[in-house]
mmCIF file of C-alpha atoms in Angstrom:
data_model
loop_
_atom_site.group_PDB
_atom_site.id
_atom_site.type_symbol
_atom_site.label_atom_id
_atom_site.label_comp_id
_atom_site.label_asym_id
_atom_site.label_seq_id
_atom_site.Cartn_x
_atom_site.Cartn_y
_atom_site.Cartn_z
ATOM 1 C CA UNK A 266 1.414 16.145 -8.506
ATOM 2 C CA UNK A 267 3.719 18.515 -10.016
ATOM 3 C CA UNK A 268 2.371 21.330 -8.091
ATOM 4 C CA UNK A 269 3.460 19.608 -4.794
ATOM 5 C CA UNK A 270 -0.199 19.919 -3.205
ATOM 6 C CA UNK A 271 -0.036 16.421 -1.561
ATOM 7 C CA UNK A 272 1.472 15.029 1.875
ATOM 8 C CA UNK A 273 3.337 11.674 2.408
ATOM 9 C CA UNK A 274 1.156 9.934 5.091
ATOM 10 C CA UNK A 275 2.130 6.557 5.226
ATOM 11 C CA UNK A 276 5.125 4.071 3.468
ATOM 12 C CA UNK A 277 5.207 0.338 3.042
ATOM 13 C CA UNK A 278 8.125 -1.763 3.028
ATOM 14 C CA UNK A 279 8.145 -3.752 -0.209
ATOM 15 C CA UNK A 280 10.092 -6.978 -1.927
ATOM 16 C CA UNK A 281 8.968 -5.166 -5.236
ATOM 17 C CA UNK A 282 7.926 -1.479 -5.306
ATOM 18 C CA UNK A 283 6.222 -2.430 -9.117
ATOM 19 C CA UNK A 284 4.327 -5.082 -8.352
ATOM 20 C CA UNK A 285 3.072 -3.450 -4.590
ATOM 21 C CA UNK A 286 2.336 -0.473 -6.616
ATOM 22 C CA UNK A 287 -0.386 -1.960 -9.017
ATOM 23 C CA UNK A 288 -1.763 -3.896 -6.053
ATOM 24 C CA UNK A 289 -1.914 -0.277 -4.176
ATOM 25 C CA UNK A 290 -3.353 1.197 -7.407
ATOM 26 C CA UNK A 291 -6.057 -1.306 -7.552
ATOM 27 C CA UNK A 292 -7.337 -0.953 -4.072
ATOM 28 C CA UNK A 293 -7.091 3.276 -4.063
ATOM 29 C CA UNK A 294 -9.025 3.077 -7.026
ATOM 30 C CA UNK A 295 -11.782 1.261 -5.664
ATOM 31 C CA UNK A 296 -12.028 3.653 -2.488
ATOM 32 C CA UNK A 297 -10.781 7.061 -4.253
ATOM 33 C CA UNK A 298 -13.135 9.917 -5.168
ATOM 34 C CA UNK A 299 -11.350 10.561 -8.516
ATOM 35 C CA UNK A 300 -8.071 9.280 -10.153
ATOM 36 C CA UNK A 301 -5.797 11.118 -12.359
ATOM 37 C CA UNK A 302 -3.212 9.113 -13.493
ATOM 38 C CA UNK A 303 -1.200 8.064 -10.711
ATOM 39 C CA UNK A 304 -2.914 10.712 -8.276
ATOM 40 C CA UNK A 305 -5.666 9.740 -5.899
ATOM 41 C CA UNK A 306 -8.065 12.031 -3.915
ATOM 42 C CA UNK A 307 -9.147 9.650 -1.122
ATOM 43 C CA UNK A 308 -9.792 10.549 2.422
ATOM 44 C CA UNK A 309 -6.716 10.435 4.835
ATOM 45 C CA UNK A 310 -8.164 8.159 7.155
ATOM 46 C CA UNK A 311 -9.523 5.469 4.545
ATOM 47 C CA UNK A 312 -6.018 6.019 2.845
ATOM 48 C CA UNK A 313 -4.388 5.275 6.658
ATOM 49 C CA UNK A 314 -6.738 2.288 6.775
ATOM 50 C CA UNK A 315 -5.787 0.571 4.079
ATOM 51 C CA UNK A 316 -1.812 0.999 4.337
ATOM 52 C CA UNK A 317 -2.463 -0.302 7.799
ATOM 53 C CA UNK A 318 -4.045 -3.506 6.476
ATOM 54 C CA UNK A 319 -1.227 -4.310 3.779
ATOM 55 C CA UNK A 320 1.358 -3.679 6.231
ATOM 56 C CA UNK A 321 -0.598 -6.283 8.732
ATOM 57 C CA UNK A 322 -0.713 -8.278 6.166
ATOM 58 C CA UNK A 323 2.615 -8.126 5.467
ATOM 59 C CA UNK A 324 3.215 -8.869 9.155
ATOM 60 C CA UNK A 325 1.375 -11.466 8.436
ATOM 61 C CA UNK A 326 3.356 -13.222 6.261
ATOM 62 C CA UNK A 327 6.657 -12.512 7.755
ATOM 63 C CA UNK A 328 5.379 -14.238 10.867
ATOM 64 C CA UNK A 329 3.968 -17.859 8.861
ATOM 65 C CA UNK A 330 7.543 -18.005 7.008
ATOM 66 C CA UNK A 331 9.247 -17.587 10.443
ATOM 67 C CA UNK A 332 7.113 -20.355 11.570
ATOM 68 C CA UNK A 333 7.945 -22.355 8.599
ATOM 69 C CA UNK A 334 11.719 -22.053 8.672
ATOM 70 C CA UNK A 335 11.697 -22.847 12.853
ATOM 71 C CA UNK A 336 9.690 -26.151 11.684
ATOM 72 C CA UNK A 337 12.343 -27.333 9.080
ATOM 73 C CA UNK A 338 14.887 -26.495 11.819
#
């Protein structure tokens, strides 16, 4: 906003910040109370909850392609 009325609560780590940020757009939309171009009013701790889960996620994934590279080694 340019007015500055928000507050970082949460980052994600990213291969590709465009391609995170559509999936991220996609999912706020679904759970925010209104949308105005790239702003979102959702509640903090639904906001929380789903940056949790992508970063899990992300965890996630990490962990299976560790797994995979120890089994080709």
């Amino acid at each position: 906003s340019p007015f500055r009325d928000y507050s970082v609560i949460a980052t994600l780590e990213t291969d590709d910040r465009h391609i995170k940020e559509r999936e991220m757009h996609r999912v706020f939309e679904h759970f925010a109370n209104e949308r105005r171009g790239e702003w979102f009013k959702i509640d903090r701790v639904k906001a929380i909850n789903i940056f949790n889960l992508h970063a899990k996620s992300k965890l996630n994934e990490e962990l299976q392609n560790e797994k995979a590279d120890d089994k080709r080694t």
